[in-house]
CSV table of C-alpha atoms and ligand atoms in Angstrom, one decimal:
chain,number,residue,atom,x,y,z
A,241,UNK,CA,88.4,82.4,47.3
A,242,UNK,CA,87.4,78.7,46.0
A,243,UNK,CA,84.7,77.1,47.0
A,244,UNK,CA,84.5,72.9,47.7
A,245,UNK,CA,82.7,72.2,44.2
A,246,UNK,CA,82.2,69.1,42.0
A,247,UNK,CA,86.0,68.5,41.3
A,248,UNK,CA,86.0,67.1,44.9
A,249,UNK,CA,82.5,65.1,45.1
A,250,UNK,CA,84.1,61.5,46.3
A,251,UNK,CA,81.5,60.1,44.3
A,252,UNK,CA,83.8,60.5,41.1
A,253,UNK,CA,85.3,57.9,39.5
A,254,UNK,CA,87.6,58.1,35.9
A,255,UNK,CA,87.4,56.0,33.2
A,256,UNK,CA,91.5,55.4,33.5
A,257,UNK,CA,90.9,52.6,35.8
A,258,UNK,CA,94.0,53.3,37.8
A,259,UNK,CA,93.1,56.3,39.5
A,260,UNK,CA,90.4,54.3,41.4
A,261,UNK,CA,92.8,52.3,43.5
A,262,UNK,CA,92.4,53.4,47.2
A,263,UNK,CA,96.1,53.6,47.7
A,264,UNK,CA,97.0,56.3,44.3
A,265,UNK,CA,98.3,59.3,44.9
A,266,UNK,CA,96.4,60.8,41.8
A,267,UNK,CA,92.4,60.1,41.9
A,268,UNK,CA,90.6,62.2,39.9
A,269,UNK,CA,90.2,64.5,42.7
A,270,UNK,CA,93.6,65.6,42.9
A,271,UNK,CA,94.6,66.5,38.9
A,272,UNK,CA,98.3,68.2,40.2
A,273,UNK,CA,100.1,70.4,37.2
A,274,UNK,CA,103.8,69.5,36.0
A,275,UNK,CA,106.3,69.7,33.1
A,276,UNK,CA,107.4,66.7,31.6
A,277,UNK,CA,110.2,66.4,28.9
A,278,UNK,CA,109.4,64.4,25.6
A,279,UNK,CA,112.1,64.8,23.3
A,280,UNK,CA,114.0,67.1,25.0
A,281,UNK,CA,110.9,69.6,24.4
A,282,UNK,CA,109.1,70.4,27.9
A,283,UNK,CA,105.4,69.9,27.7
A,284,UNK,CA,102.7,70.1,30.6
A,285,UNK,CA,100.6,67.7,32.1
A,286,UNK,CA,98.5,66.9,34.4
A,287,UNK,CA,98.6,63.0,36.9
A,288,UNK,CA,96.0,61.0,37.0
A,289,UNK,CA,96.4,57.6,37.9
A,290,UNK,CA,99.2,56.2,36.6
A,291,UNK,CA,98.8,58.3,33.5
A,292,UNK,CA,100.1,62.1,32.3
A,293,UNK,CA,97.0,64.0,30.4
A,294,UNK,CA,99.4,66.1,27.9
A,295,UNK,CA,97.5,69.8,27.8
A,296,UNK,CA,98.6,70.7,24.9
A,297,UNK,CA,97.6,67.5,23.0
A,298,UNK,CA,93.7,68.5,24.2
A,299,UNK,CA,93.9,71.6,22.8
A,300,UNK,CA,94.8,70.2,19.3
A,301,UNK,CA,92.0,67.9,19.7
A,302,UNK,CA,90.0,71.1,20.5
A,303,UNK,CA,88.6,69.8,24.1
A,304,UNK,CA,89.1,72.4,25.9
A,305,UNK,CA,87.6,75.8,25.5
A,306,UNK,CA,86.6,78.8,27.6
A,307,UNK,CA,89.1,79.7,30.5
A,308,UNK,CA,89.9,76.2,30.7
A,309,UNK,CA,91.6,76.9,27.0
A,310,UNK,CA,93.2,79.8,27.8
A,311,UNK,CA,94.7,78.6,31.2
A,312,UNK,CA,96.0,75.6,28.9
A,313,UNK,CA,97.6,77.6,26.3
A,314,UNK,CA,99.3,79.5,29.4
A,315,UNK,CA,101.9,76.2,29.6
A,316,UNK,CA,102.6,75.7,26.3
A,317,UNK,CA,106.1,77.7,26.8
A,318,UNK,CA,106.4,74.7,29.6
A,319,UNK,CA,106.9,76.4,32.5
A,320,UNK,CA,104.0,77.1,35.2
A,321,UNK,CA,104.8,80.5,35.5
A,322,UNK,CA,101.9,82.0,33.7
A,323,UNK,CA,99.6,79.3,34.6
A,324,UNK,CA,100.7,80.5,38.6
A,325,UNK,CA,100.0,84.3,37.3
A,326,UNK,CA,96.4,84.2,36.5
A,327,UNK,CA,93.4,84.6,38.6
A,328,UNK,CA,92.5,81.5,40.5
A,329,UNK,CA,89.3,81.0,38.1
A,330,UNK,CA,91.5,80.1,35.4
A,331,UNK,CA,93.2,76.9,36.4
A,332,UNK,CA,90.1,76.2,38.9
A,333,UNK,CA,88.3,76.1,35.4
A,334,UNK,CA,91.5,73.8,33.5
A,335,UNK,CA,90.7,71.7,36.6
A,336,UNK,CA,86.8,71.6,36.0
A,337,UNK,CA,87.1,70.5,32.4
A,338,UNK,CA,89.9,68.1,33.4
A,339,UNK,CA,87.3,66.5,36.1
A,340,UNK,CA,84.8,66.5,33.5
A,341,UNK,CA,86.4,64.6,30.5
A,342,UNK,CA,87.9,62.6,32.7
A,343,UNK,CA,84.8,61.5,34.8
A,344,UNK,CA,83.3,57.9,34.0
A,345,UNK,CA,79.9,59.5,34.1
A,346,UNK,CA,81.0,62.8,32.5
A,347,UNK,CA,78.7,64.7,29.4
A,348,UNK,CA,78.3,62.1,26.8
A,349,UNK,CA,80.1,64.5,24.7
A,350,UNK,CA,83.3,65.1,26.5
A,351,UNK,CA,83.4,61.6,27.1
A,352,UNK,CA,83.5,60.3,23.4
A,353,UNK,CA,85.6,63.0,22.8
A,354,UNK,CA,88.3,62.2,25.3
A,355,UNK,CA,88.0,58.7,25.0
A,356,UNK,CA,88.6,58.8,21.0
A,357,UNK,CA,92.0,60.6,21.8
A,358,UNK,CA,93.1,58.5,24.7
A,359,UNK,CA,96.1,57.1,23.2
A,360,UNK,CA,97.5,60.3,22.0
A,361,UNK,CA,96.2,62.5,25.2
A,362,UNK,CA,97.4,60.4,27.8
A,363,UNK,CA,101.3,58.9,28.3
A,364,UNK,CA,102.1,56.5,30.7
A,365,UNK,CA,103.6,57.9,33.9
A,366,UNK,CA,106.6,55.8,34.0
A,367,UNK,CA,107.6,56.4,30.3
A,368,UNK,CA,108.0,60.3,31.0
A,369,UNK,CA,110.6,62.5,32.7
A,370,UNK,CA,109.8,65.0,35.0
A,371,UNK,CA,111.5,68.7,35.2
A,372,UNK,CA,111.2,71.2,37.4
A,373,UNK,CA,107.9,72.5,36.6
A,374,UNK,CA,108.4,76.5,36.9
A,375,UNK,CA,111.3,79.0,36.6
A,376,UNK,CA,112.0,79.6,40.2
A,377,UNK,CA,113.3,82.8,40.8
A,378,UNK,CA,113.5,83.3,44.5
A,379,UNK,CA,113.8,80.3,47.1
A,380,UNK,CA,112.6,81.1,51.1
A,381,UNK,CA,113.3,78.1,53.1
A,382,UNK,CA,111.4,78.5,56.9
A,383,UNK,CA,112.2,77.3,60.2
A,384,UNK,CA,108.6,76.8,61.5
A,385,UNK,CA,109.0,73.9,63.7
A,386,UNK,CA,109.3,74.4,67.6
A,387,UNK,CA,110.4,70.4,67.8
A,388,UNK,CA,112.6,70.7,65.9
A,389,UNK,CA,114.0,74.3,66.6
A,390,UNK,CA,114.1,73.2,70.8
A,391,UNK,CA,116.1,70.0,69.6
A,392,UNK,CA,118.5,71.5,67.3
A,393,UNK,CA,119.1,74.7,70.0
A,394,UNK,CA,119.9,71.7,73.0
A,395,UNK,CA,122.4,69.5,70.4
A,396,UNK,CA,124.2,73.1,70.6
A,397,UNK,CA,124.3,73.3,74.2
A,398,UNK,CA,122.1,76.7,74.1
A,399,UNK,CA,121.0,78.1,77.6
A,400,UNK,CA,117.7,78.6,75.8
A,401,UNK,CA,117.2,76.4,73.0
A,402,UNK,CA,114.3,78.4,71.4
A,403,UNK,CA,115.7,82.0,69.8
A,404,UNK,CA,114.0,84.9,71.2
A,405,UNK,CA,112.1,85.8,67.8
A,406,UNK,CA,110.7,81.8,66.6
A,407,UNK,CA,107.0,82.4,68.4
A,408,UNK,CA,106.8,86.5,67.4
A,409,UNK,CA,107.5,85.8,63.7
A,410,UNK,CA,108.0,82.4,61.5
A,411,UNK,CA,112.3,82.6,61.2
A,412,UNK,CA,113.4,82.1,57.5
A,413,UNK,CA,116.7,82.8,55.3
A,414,UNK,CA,117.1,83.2,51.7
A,415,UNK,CA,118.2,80.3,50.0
A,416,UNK,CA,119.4,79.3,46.5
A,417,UNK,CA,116.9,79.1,43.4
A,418,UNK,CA,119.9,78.0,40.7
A,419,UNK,CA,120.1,74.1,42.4
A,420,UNK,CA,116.8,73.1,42.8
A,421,UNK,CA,116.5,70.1,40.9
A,422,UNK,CA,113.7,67.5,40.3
A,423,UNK,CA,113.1,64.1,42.1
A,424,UNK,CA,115.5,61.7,41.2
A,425,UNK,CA,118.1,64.0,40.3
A,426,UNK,CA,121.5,63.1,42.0
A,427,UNK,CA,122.8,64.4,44.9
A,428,UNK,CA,126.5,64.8,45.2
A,429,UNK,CA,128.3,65.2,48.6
A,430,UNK,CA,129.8,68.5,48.5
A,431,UNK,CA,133.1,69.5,49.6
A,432,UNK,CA,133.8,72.7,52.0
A,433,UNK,CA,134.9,73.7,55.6
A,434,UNK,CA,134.0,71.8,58.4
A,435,UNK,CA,135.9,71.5,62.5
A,436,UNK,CA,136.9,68.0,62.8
A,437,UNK,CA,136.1,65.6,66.3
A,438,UNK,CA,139.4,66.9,67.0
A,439,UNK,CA,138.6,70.9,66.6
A,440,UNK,CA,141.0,71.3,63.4
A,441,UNK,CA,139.6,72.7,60.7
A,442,UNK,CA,139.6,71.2,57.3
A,443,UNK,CA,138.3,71.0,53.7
A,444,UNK,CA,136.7,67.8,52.1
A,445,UNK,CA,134.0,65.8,51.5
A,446,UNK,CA,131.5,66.9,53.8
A,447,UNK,CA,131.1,63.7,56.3
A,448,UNK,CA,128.0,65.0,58.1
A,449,UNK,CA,124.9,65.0,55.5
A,450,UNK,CA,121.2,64.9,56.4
A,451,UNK,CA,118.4,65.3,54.8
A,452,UNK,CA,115.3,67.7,56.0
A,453,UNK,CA,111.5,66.4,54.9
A,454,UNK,CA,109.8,69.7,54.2
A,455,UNK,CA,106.4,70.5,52.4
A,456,UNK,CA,106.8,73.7,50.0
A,457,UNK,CA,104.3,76.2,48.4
A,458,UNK,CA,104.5,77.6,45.0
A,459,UNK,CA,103.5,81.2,44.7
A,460,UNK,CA,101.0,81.5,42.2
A,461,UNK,CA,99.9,85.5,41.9
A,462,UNK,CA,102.8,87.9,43.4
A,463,UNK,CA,102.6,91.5,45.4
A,464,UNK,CA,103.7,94.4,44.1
A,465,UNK,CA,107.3,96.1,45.7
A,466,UNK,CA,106.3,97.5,48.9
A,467,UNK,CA,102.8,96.1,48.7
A,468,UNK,CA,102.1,93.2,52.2
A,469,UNK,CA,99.5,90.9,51.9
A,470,UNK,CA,97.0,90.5,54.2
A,471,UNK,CA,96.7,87.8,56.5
A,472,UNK,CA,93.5,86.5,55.0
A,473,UNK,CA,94.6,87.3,51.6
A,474,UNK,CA,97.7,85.1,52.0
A,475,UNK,CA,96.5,81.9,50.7
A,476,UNK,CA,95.0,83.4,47.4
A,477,UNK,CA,98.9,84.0,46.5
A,478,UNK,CA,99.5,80.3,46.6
A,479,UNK,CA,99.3,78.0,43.2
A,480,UNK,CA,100.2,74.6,44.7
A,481,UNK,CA,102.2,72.6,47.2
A,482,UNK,CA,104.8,69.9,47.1
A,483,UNK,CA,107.3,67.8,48.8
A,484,UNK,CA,110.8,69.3,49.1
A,485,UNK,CA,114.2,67.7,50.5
A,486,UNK,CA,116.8,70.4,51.9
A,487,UNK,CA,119.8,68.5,51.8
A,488,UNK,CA,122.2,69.9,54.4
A,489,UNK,CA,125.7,69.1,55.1
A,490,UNK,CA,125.5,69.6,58.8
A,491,UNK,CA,129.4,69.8,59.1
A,492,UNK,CA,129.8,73.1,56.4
A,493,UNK,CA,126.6,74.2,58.3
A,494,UNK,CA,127.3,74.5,61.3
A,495,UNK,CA,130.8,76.0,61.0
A,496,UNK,CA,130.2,78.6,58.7
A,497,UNK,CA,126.7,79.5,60.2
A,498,UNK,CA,127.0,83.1,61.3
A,499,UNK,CA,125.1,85.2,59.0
A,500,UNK,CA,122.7,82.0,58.4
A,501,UNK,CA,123.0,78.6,56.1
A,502,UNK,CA,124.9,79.5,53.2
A,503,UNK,CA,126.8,76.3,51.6
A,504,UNK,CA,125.8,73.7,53.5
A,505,UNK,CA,122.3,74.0,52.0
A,506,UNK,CA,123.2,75.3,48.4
A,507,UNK,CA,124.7,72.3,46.9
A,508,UNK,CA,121.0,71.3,46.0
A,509,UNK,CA,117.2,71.0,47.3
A,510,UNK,CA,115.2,68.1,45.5
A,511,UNK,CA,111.3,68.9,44.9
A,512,UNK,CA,108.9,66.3,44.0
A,513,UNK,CA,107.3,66.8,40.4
A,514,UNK,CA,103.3,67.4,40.7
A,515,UNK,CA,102.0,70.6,42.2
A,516,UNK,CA,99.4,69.7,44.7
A,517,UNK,CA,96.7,72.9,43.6
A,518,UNK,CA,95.2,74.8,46.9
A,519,UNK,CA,92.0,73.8,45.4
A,520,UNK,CA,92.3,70.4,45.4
A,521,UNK,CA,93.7,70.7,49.2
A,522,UNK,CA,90.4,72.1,50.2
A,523,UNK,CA,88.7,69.5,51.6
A,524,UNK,CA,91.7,69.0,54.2
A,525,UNK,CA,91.8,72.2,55.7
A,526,UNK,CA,91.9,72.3,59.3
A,527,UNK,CA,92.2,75.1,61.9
A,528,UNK,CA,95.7,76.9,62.3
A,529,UNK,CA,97.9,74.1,64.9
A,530,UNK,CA,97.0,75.3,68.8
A,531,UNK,CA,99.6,77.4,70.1
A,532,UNK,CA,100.5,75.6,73.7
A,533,UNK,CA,99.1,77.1,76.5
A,534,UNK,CA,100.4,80.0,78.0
A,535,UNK,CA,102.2,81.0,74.5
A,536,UNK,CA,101.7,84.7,73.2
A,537,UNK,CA,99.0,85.3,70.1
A,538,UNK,CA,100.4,86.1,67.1
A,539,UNK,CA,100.5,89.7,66.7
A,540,UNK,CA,97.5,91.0,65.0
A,541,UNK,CA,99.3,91.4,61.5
A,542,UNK,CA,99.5,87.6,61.4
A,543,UNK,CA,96.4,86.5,63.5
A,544,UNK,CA,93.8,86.5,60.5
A,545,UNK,CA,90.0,84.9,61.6
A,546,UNK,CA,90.3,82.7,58.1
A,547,UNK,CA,93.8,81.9,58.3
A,548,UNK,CA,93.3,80.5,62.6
A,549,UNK,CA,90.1,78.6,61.2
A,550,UNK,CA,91.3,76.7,58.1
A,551,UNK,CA,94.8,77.6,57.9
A,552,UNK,CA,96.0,74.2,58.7
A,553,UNK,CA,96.2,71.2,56.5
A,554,UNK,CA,95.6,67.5,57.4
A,555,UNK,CA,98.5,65.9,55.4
A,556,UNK,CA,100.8,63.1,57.0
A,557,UNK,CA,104.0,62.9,55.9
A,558,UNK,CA,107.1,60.1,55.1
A,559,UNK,CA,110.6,59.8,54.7
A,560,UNK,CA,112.1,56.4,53.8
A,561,UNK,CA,115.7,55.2,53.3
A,562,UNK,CA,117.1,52.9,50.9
A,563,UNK,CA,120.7,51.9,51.3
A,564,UNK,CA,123.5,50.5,48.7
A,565,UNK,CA,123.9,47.2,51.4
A,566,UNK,CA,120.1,46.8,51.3
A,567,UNK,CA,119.2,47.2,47.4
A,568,UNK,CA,121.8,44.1,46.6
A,569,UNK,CA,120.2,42.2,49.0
A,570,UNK,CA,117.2,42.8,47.3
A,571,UNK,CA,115.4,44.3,50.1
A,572,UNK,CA,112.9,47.8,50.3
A,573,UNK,CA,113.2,50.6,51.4
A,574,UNK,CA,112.4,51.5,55.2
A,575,UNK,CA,110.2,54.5,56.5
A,576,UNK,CA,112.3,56.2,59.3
A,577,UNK,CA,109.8,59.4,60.0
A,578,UNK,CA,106.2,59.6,60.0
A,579,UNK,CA,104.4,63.4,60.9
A,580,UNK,CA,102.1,65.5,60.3
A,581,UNK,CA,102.0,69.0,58.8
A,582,UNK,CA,100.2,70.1,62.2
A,583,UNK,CA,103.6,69.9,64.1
A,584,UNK,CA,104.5,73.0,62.2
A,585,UNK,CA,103.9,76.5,64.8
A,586,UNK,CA,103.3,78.7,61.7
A,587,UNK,CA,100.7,78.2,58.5
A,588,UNK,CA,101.8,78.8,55.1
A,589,UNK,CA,99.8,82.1,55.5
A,590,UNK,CA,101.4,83.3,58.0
A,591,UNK,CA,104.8,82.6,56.2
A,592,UNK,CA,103.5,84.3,53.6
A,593,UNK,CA,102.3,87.4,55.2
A,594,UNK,CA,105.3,87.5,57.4
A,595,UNK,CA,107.4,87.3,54.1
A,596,UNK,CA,105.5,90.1,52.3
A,597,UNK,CA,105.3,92.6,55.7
A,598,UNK,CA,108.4,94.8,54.8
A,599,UNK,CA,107.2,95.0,51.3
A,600,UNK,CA,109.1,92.6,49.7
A,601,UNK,CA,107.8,91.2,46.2
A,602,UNK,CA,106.8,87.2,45.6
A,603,UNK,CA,106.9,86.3,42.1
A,604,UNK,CA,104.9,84.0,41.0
A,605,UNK,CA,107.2,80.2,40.7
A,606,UNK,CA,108.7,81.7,44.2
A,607,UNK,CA,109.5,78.9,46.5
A,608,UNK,CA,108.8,78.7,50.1
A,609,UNK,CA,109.6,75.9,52.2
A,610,UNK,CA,108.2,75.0,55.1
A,611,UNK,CA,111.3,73.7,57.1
A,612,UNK,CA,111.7,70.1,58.8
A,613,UNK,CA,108.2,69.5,59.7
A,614,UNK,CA,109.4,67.5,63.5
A,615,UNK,CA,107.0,66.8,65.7
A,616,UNK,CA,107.3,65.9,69.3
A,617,UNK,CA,107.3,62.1,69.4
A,618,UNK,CA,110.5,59.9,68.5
A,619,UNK,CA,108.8,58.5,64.7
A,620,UNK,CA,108.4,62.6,64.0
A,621,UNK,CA,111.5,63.8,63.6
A,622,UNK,CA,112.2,64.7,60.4
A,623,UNK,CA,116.0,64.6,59.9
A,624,UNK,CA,119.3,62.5,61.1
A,625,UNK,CA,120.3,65.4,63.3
A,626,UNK,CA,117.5,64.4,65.4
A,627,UNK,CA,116.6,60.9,64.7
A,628,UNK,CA,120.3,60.4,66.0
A,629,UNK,CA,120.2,63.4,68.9
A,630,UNK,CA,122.9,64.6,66.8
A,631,UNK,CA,125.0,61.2,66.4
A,632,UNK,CA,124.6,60.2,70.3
A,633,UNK,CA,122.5,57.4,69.4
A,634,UNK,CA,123.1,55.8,65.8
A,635,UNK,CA,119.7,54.9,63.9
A,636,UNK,CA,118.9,51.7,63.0
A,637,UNK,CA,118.2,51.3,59.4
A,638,UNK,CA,116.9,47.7,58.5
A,639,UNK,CA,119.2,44.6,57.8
A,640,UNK,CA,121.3,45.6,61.1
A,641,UNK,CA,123.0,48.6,59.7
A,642,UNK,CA,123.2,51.8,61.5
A,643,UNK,CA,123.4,55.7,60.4
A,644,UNK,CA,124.6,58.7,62.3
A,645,UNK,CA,124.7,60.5,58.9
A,646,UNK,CA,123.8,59.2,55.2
A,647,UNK,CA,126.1,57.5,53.4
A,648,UNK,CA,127.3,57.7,49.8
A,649,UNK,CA,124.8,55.3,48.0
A,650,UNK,CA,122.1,56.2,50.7
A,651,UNK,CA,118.3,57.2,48.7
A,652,UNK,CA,115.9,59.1,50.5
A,653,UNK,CA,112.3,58.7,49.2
A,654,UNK,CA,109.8,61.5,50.6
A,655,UNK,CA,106.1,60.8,50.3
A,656,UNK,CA,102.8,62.4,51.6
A,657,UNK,CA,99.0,62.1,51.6
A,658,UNK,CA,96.4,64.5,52.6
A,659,UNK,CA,93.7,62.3,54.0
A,660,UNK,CA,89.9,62.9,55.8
A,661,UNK,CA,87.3,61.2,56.2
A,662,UNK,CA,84.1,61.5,53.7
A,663,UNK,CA,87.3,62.5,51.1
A,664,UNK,CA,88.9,60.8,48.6
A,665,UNK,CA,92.3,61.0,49.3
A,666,UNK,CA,95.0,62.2,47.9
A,667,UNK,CA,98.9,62.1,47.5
A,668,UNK,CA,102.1,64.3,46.6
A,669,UNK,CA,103.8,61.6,44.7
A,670,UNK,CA,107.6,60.7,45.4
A,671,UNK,CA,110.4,63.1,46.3
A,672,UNK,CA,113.8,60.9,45.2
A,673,UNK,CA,117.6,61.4,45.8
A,674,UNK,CA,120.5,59.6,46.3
A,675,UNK,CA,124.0,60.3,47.9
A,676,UNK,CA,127.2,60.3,45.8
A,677,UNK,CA,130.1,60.4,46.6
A,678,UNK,CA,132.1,64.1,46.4
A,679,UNK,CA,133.5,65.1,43.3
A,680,UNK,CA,137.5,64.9,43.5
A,681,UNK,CA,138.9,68.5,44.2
A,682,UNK,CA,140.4,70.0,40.7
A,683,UNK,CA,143.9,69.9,40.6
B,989,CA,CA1,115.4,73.4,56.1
């Protein structure tokens, strides 16, 4: 398992000025991994500041070597999926070289060496397009918060809003790898079935859609076909974490919901582009969330001495909205939910294990979200559905305009930052996408 080691000392500064600013999302203490595109060829890189360090461009200039090397030439297909495959030490020492030639008081050495390249080594962050940074081949989406579970089950008028099974086991579905797109990628309004106010049912553009602010984990080393993973094994099978949007069209959803969500969650999920590493999350770790009183334990399976100590994660998390009517009148965007990954019942390791129990097989690039991470208070809920208690009371979203779903034109920004004292901080970046309007039905 890593250890807290230099990469993390908040004592370290870079010599690219901009990842010194108190507010970036990319100190030199986070270095996440993604695949940018440059010519239409996909490269990796790695964020820091406001700058891309291209991996394979180090490697021509010979500054890596040792494990750091290798785990470098793992990307140069330009997907993370070998990179996620390796033993941990691998990219734990990418990211130890990274800290080092990156460091403003770094060996003299590295230093010169990094420096001389610096124009050809590092690209500006808004010049670059992002892609997804992995082939995905399986996506899990979770339903892990109790908030927003209880909510949902009362907007249905269920005698007991909570099902039976959400505090024995973390509740999930299969969901679709093919349209999982970047940040920034479009999102267009599907059509399908859906019961009008009037009970008739009809197909159309879908006039209920929501968005869901989730967190996601990136498998990095898999299990073997009828293999589990242990508890306290669980979080070694993770690469990296980032921010993920599961669009839903509530309408399709909750009409064709009988075997579970099927096309009202398909059309797409938006990720953010930088995969947070578990090693650079270290220093936030907190104990699993507390169970309230008078709940049942987790069955011993899923009850793991590592996983209740430091299975949590201290990372506060945003959505924002940015509508058509407020972009021409020039003004930003506004935040609509603050949480915190704590509101979640279930860790990612217990997800993990949970998912892994029967024997089935993670890959590595396997997705697994966390599901809307609502919390109890008004500011934490973490869709429409809710923010709305499901359309009763319309949500005010700046310049005297008011939702009860998103609108064509409507752009949902997702951001979080993992945040403790006596650490540097550090962020997830942006996850972007914005409503448009159904495609018209072939004739
Ligand atoms: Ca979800």
């Amino acid at each position: 398992m890593t250890q807290l080691n230099a990469t993390h000392d908040p004592a370290r500064r870079s010599w690219v000025e901009s990842a010194n600013q108190a507010e970036c999302d990319f100190p030199i203490q986070n270095l996440p991994f993604g695949i940018f595109n440059e010519g239409g060829v996909r490269r990796a890189g790695v964020a820091l500041g406001d700058k891309v360090i291209d991996l394979q461009a180090l490697l021509s200039h010979g500054l890596l070597d040792g494990h750091a090397a290798i785990a470098a030439h793992a990307t140069a297909s330009g997907r993370l999926n070998e990179l996620m495959e390796m033993e941990k030490p691998f990219a734990s020492a990418l990211r130890a070289q990274l800290s080092d030639l990156f460091r403003s008081d770094g060996p003299s050495a590295m230093l010169s060496g990094a420096r001389a390249h610096a124009e050809t080594i590092l690209l500006d962050m808004k010049s670059v397009s992002m892609e997804v940074p992995c082939s995905i081949g399986d996506y899990t989406d979770f339903l892990t918060s109790l908030h927003h579970t209880e909510r949902h089950g009362r907007f249905k008028g269920l005698k007991d809003p909570l099902p039976p099974a959400f505090k024995s086991l973390p509740v999930a579905y299969h969901s679709r790898a093919s349209s999982i797109r970047i940040s920034g990628t479009e999102v267009v309004r599907p059509n399908g079935q859906y019961k009008d106010a009037d009970g008739e049912v009809r197909f159309g553009p879908a006039p209920m859609m929501d968005f869901e602010l989730e967190l996601a984990a990136f498998i990095g080393r898999g299990n073997e076909l009828t293999q589990p993973i242990p508890i306290d094994r669980a979080r070694e099978h993770i690469f990296g974490y980032c921010l993920l949007n599961d669009w839903s069209a509530k309408s399709i959803q909750w009409w064709e919901q009988v075997l579970g969500p099927f096309l009202g969650k398909s059309f797409i999920t938006s990720i953010s582009p930088w995969i947070v590493t578990e090693e650079a999350l270290l220093p936030f770790r907190l104990p699993a969330p507390a169970r309230p009183a008078g709940d049942p334990p987790p069955l011993d399976h899923l009850n793991g001495k590592r996983d209740q100590s430091e299975g949590g994660i201290d990372i506060a998390l945003e959505a924002w909205i940015s509508t058509a009517t407020q972009r021409s009148a020039g003004q930003d965007a506004v935040c609509i939910t603050r949480t915190h990954l704590q509101n979640l019942y279930w860790t990612f390791g217990q997800m993990i294990t949970h998912h892994a129990s029967n024997g089935c097989n993670l890959r590595p690039g396997d997705l697994i979200g966390s599901g809307t991470i609502s919390g109890e208070s008004d500011i934490s809920r973490a869709c429409i559905t809710e923010l709305t208690n499901a359309g009763k009371d319309p949500l005010l979203v700046g310049n005297g305009e008011f939702r009860t779903a998103l609108e064509d034109g409507d752009e949902m920004i997702f951001r979080a930052r993992a945040a403790r004292e006596g650490a540097v901080a550090i962020g997830f970046g942006e996850c972007r996408g914005r409503v448009q309007p159904a495609r018209t039905w072939p004739a």
